[in-house]
Tab-separated table of C-alpha atoms in Angstrom:
chain	number	residue	atom	x	y	z
A	15	MET	CA	-6.767	6.760	28.901
A	16	ILE	CA	-9.391	5.301	26.392
A	17	LYS	CA	-7.659	3.525	23.427
A	18	HIS	CA	-8.925	3.134	19.952
A	19	LYS	CA	-9.378	-0.122	18.318
A	20	THR	CA	-8.174	0.337	15.223
A	21	TYR	CA	-7.089	-1.635	11.716
A	22	PHE	CA	-4.499	-0.700	9.586
A	23	ASN	CA	-4.933	-0.792	6.040
A	24	TRP	CA	-1.980	-2.967	4.875
A	25	SER	CA	-0.250	-2.572	1.216
A	26	SER	CA	3.039	-4.028	2.200
A	27	GLY	CA	4.893	-1.424	0.942
A	28	LYS	CA	7.307	1.248	2.571
A	29	ASP	CA	4.336	4.058	2.927
A	30	SER	CA	2.510	1.480	4.931
A	31	ALA	CA	5.537	0.253	6.810
A	32	LEU	CA	6.447	3.633	8.419
A	33	ALA	CA	2.759	5.111	9.021
A	34	LEU	CA	2.647	1.782	11.027
A	35	TYR	CA	5.645	2.446	12.613
A	36	HIS	CA	4.212	5.418	13.593
A	37	LEU	CA	0.882	4.501	15.046
A	38	LEU	CA	2.284	1.624	17.301
A	39	GLN	CA	3.975	4.339	19.023
A	40	ASN	CA	0.877	6.223	19.373
A	41	GLU	CA	-0.659	5.562	23.171
A	42	ASN	CA	-4.403	6.521	21.735
A	43	TYR	CA	-4.540	3.558	19.428
A	44	THR	CA	-4.309	-0.014	19.399
A	45	VAL	CA	-3.646	-1.840	16.344
A	46	ASP	CA	-5.269	-5.104	16.212
A	47	GLU	CA	-5.556	-6.171	12.493
A	48	LEU	CA	-3.820	-5.589	9.408
A	49	ILE	CA	-6.247	-5.871	6.167
A	50	THR	CA	-4.639	-6.127	2.309
A	51	THR	CA	-6.910	-6.007	-0.537
A	52	VAL	CA	-5.857	-8.825	-2.827
A	53	ASN	CA	-6.425	-9.952	-6.507
A	54	SER	CA	-8.190	-13.020	-6.298
A	55	HIS	CA	-7.630	-14.031	-9.973
A	56	TYR	CA	-3.641	-13.842	-9.528
A	57	ASN	CA	-3.493	-14.552	-5.413
A	58	ARG	CA	-1.334	-11.531	-5.118
A	59	VAL	CA	-1.318	-7.865	-3.592
A	60	SER	CA	-3.933	-5.540	-5.509
A	61	MET	CA	-1.750	-3.079	-7.494
A	62	HIS	CA	1.789	-4.343	-6.140
A	63	GLY	CA	1.616	-7.986	-7.472
A	64	LEU	CA	3.027	-9.729	-4.358
A	65	ARG	CA	2.426	-12.783	-3.756
A	66	ASN	CA	-0.071	-13.661	-0.997
A	67	GLU	CA	2.458	-15.788	0.297
A	68	LEU	CA	5.253	-13.292	0.918
A	69	LEU	CA	2.691	-11.000	2.037
A	70	GLN	CA	1.590	-13.812	4.920
A	71	ALA	CA	5.246	-14.186	5.658
A	72	GLN	CA	5.193	-10.447	6.080
A	73	THR	CA	2.425	-9.809	8.327
A	74	ASN	CA	3.832	-13.043	10.312
A	75	ALA	CA	6.920	-11.334	10.711
A	76	ILE	CA	4.966	-7.944	12.286
A	77	GLY	CA	2.952	-10.454	14.751
A	78	ILE	CA	-0.277	-8.612	14.151
A	79	LYS	CA	-3.161	-10.552	12.826
A	80	SER	CA	-4.126	-10.408	9.166
A	81	SER	CA	-6.490	-10.853	6.746
A	82	PHE	CA	-7.139	-10.393	2.933
A	83	ILE	CA	-10.214	-8.957	1.096
A	84	GLU	CA	-10.480	-10.760	-1.984
A	85	LEU	CA	-11.245	-8.458	-4.770
A	86	PRO	CA	-12.334	-9.787	-8.535
A	87	GLU	CA	-9.610	-8.719	-11.535
A	88	MET	CA	-10.658	-4.881	-12.184
A	89	PRO	CA	-13.587	-4.420	-10.172
A	90	ASP	CA	-15.673	-1.395	-10.668
A	91	MET	CA	-16.474	1.040	-7.977
A	92	ALA	CA	-19.916	-0.612	-7.052
A	93	THR	CA	-18.389	-4.082	-6.390
A	94	TYR	CA	-15.534	-2.549	-4.719
A	95	GLU	CA	-17.454	-0.489	-2.232
A	96	THR	CA	-20.018	-3.629	-1.456
A	97	ILE	CA	-16.874	-6.049	-0.346
A	98	MET	CA	-15.293	-3.636	1.517
A	99	ASN	CA	-18.487	-2.471	3.782
A	100	LYS	CA	-19.111	-6.010	4.271
A	101	THR	CA	-15.633	-6.076	5.461
A	102	ILE	CA	-16.073	-2.871	7.566
A	103	SER	CA	-19.427	-4.074	8.850
A	104	ARG	CA	-17.547	-7.083	10.142
A	105	LEU	CA	-14.895	-4.941	11.961
A	106	LYS	CA	-17.583	-2.723	13.334
A	107	ASN	CA	-19.256	-5.722	14.908
A	108	GLU	CA	-15.866	-6.666	16.533
A	109	GLY	CA	-15.762	-3.350	18.326
A	110	PHE	CA	-13.092	-1.240	15.787
A	111	THR	CA	-13.583	2.003	15.833
A	112	HIS	CA	-10.860	3.295	13.547
A	113	ALA	CA	-9.085	2.522	10.320
A	114	ALA	CA	-5.636	3.650	9.656
A	115	PHE	CA	-3.964	4.629	6.481
A	116	GLY	CA	-0.471	5.183	5.088
A	117	ASP	CA	-1.570	7.786	2.420
A	118	ILE	CA	0.318	11.053	2.298
A	119	PHE	CA	-0.921	13.716	0.413
A	120	LEU	CA	-3.703	12.624	-1.853
A	121	GLU	CA	-6.986	14.836	-0.729
A	122	ASP	CA	-9.652	13.356	-3.072
A	123	LEU	CA	-8.516	9.629	-1.968
A	124	ARG	CA	-8.146	10.715	1.818
A	125	THR	CA	-11.881	12.629	1.425
A	126	TYR	CA	-13.187	9.445	-0.296
A	127	ARG	CA	-11.992	7.121	2.986
A	128	GLU	CA	-13.102	9.300	5.285
A	129	ASN	CA	-16.971	9.311	3.535
A	130	GLN	CA	-17.115	5.848	3.027
A	131	LEU	CA	-16.053	5.131	6.579
A	132	ALA	CA	-18.127	7.500	8.200
A	133	LYS	CA	-21.092	5.950	7.042
A	134	GLN	CA	-20.403	2.989	9.651
A	135	GLY	CA	-19.418	5.102	12.134
A	136	PHE	CA	-15.549	4.540	11.570
A	137	LYS	CA	-12.964	7.414	11.900
A	138	ALA	CA	-9.953	7.387	9.483
A	139	VAL	CA	-6.047	7.824	10.893
A	140	PHE	CA	-3.166	8.936	8.499
A	141	PRO	CA	0.116	8.755	10.546
A	142	ILE	CA	2.228	10.667	7.801
A	143	TRP	CA	-0.259	12.439	6.342
A	144	LYS	CA	1.188	16.035	4.644
A	145	ARG	CA	4.722	14.756	5.306
A	146	ASN	CA	7.650	15.893	3.139
A	147	THR	CA	8.099	12.813	1.022
A	148	LYS	CA	11.871	13.451	0.558
A	149	GLU	CA	12.277	13.335	4.572
A	150	LEU	CA	9.774	10.251	5.007
A	151	LEU	CA	12.078	8.324	2.656
A	152	ASN	CA	14.832	9.740	4.182
A	153	GLU	CA	13.368	8.788	7.639
A	154	PHE	CA	12.159	5.307	6.373
A	155	LEU	CA	15.956	4.161	5.741
A	156	ASP	CA	17.478	6.058	8.913
A	157	LEU	CA	15.336	3.923	11.083
A	158	GLY	CA	16.384	0.835	9.396
A	159	PHE	CA	13.827	-0.326	6.762
A	160	LYS	CA	14.707	-2.308	3.768
A	161	THR	CA	12.085	-2.123	0.666
A	162	ILE	CA	11.924	-3.161	-2.733
A	163	VAL	CA	10.669	-1.724	-5.772
A	164	VAL	CA	8.196	-4.547	-7.053
A	165	CYS	CA	6.424	-2.422	-9.924
A	166	ALA	CA	6.447	0.557	-11.439
A	167	ASN	CA	4.501	2.940	-14.653
A	168	SER	CA	6.401	2.302	-18.136
A	169	LYS	CA	5.755	5.978	-18.586
A	170	TYR	CA	8.588	6.862	-15.969
A	171	PHE	CA	10.295	3.574	-15.872
A	172	ASN	CA	12.035	0.651	-17.775
A	173	LYS	CA	12.353	-3.138	-16.712
A	174	ASP	CA	15.546	-2.456	-15.106
A	175	PHE	CA	14.057	-0.025	-12.356
A	176	VAL	CA	11.806	-3.105	-10.682
A	177	GLY	CA	13.892	-4.929	-8.589
A	178	THR	CA	15.804	-1.808	-7.192
A	179	VAL	CA	16.470	-2.121	-3.299
A	180	ILE	CA	15.860	1.314	-2.063
A	181	ASN	CA	19.064	3.393	-0.710
A	182	LYS	CA	20.151	7.375	0.084
A	183	ASP	CA	20.910	7.678	-3.242
A	184	PHE	CA	17.739	6.447	-5.105
A	185	ILE	CA	15.707	10.088	-4.539
A	186	LYS	CA	18.454	11.800	-6.503
A	187	ASN	CA	18.569	9.481	-9.546
A	188	LEU	CA	14.703	9.515	-10.155
A	189	PRO	CA	13.097	10.986	-13.275
A	190	LYS	CA	12.016	14.666	-12.944
A	191	GLY	CA	8.654	15.020	-11.645
A	192	VAL	CA	8.193	11.386	-9.740
A	193	ASP	CA	7.349	11.828	-6.085
A	194	PRO	CA	10.478	10.309	-3.822
A	195	CYS	CA	7.718	7.986	-2.058
A	196	GLY	CA	5.532	7.519	-5.291
A	197	GLU	CA	2.624	8.829	-3.945
A	198	ASN	CA	1.019	9.441	-7.301
A	199	GLY	CA	1.555	5.564	-8.349
A	200	GLU	CA	4.601	5.872	-10.012
A	201	PHE	CA	5.728	3.091	-8.030
A	202	HIS	CA	5.318	0.676	-5.350
A	203	THR	CA	7.293	-1.409	-2.994
A	204	PHE	CA	7.568	-4.304	-0.593
A	205	CYS	CA	9.066	-3.790	2.555
A	206	PHE	CA	10.850	-6.417	4.004
A	207	ASP	CA	12.912	-5.565	6.958
A	208	GLY	CA	12.699	-2.912	9.686
A	209	PRO	CA	12.132	-2.075	13.175
A	210	ILE	CA	8.686	-3.317	13.098
A	211	PHE	CA	9.450	-7.030	11.939
A	212	LYS	CA	10.656	-9.509	14.559
A	213	ASN	CA	12.401	-10.885	11.376
A	214	PRO	CA	13.714	-10.506	7.835
A	215	ILE	CA	11.453	-11.852	4.862
A	216	ASN	CA	13.316	-14.065	2.692
A	217	PHE	CA	12.645	-14.070	-1.106
A	218	GLU	CA	14.502	-14.016	-4.547
A	219	MET	CA	14.048	-12.443	-7.352
A	220	GLY	CA	11.662	-13.856	-10.394
A	221	ASP	CA	10.765	-12.730	-13.708
A	222	LYS	CA	10.273	-8.940	-14.521
A	223	VAL	CA	6.703	-8.888	-16.778
A	224	TYR	CA	5.242	-6.063	-18.415
A	225	ARG	CA	1.511	-5.592	-18.832
A	226	GLU	CA	-0.927	-2.994	-19.963
A	227	TYR	CA	-4.189	-1.841	-18.414
A	228	THR	CA	-7.167	0.754	-19.540
A	229	ASN	CA	-7.814	3.779	-17.852
A	230	PRO	CA	-11.560	3.699	-17.425
A	231	LYS	CA	-13.267	6.473	-19.663
A	232	THR	CA	-14.946	8.930	-16.881
A	233	ASN	CA	-18.602	10.293	-17.462
A	234	ASN	CA	-17.375	13.971	-17.963
A	235	SER	CA	-14.714	13.559	-20.321
A	236	ASP	CA	-15.266	13.079	-24.348
A	237	CYS	CA	-11.624	11.451	-24.466
A	238	GLU	CA	-11.208	7.980	-25.150
A	239	SER	CA	-10.002	5.371	-22.802
A	240	ASP	CA	-6.083	5.163	-22.983
A	241	ASN	CA	-3.728	2.467	-21.881
A	242	TYR	CA	-0.946	2.811	-19.416
A	243	GLY	CA	1.921	-0.132	-18.614
A	244	VAL	CA	3.437	-1.521	-15.677
A	245	TRP	CA	6.566	-3.133	-15.433
A	246	TYR	CA	6.562	-6.002	-12.367
A	247	CYS	CA	9.487	-8.025	-10.811
A	248	ASP	CA	8.272	-10.925	-9.291
A	249	LEU	CA	9.721	-12.015	-5.752
A	250	ILE	CA	9.607	-15.838	-4.763
A	251	PRO	CA	9.715	-16.782	-1.415
A	252	LYS	CA	12.644	-18.811	0.132
């Protein structure tokens, strides 16, 4: 049987952890590298705000080679694609043929990933695609994974929500309209223990910080750009 040499786009959160768990059990693939985009200005995981030191501790505990893709603060699409294509070219030269993601149901994002990868002959793999997100979260917890909310959209959540360790009561306490896995970007997490780890990741809670960002104005919109707020909980390695 030919096994496809695969790299996994690792976010550090719960969806990545569960998708990687399933992919590692699929005999059609070998996962030989974890790749994470990080903010080069803050030295933190893009979107999640997680310190690079915790990311490194996490991937060390998984035991798969890992690497960072450094992105500037708020890169435009041209910059993002140039940097990503450089990494994909390197992986292609090393014999990789497939790229895996923890996406669940965002069709436009999947299409974008598939089209970009196809340009260099890669195929995309989505181990938990179209799964019911409530069922996914319950499966995640039943398998023994542990995760904590590291950032959340202030449209739905206040300061107290970040720093929450997810449990079985989490879903029923979510605001109306929020996806149980936060697939629409409502919140992001840091997975610190579970069956893919050789050891749990030790950390302590730091400050909670609020930041505002600007949504870019689209070409076909006459609306002004609007701001959105995000609460972050800083996690400090122990």
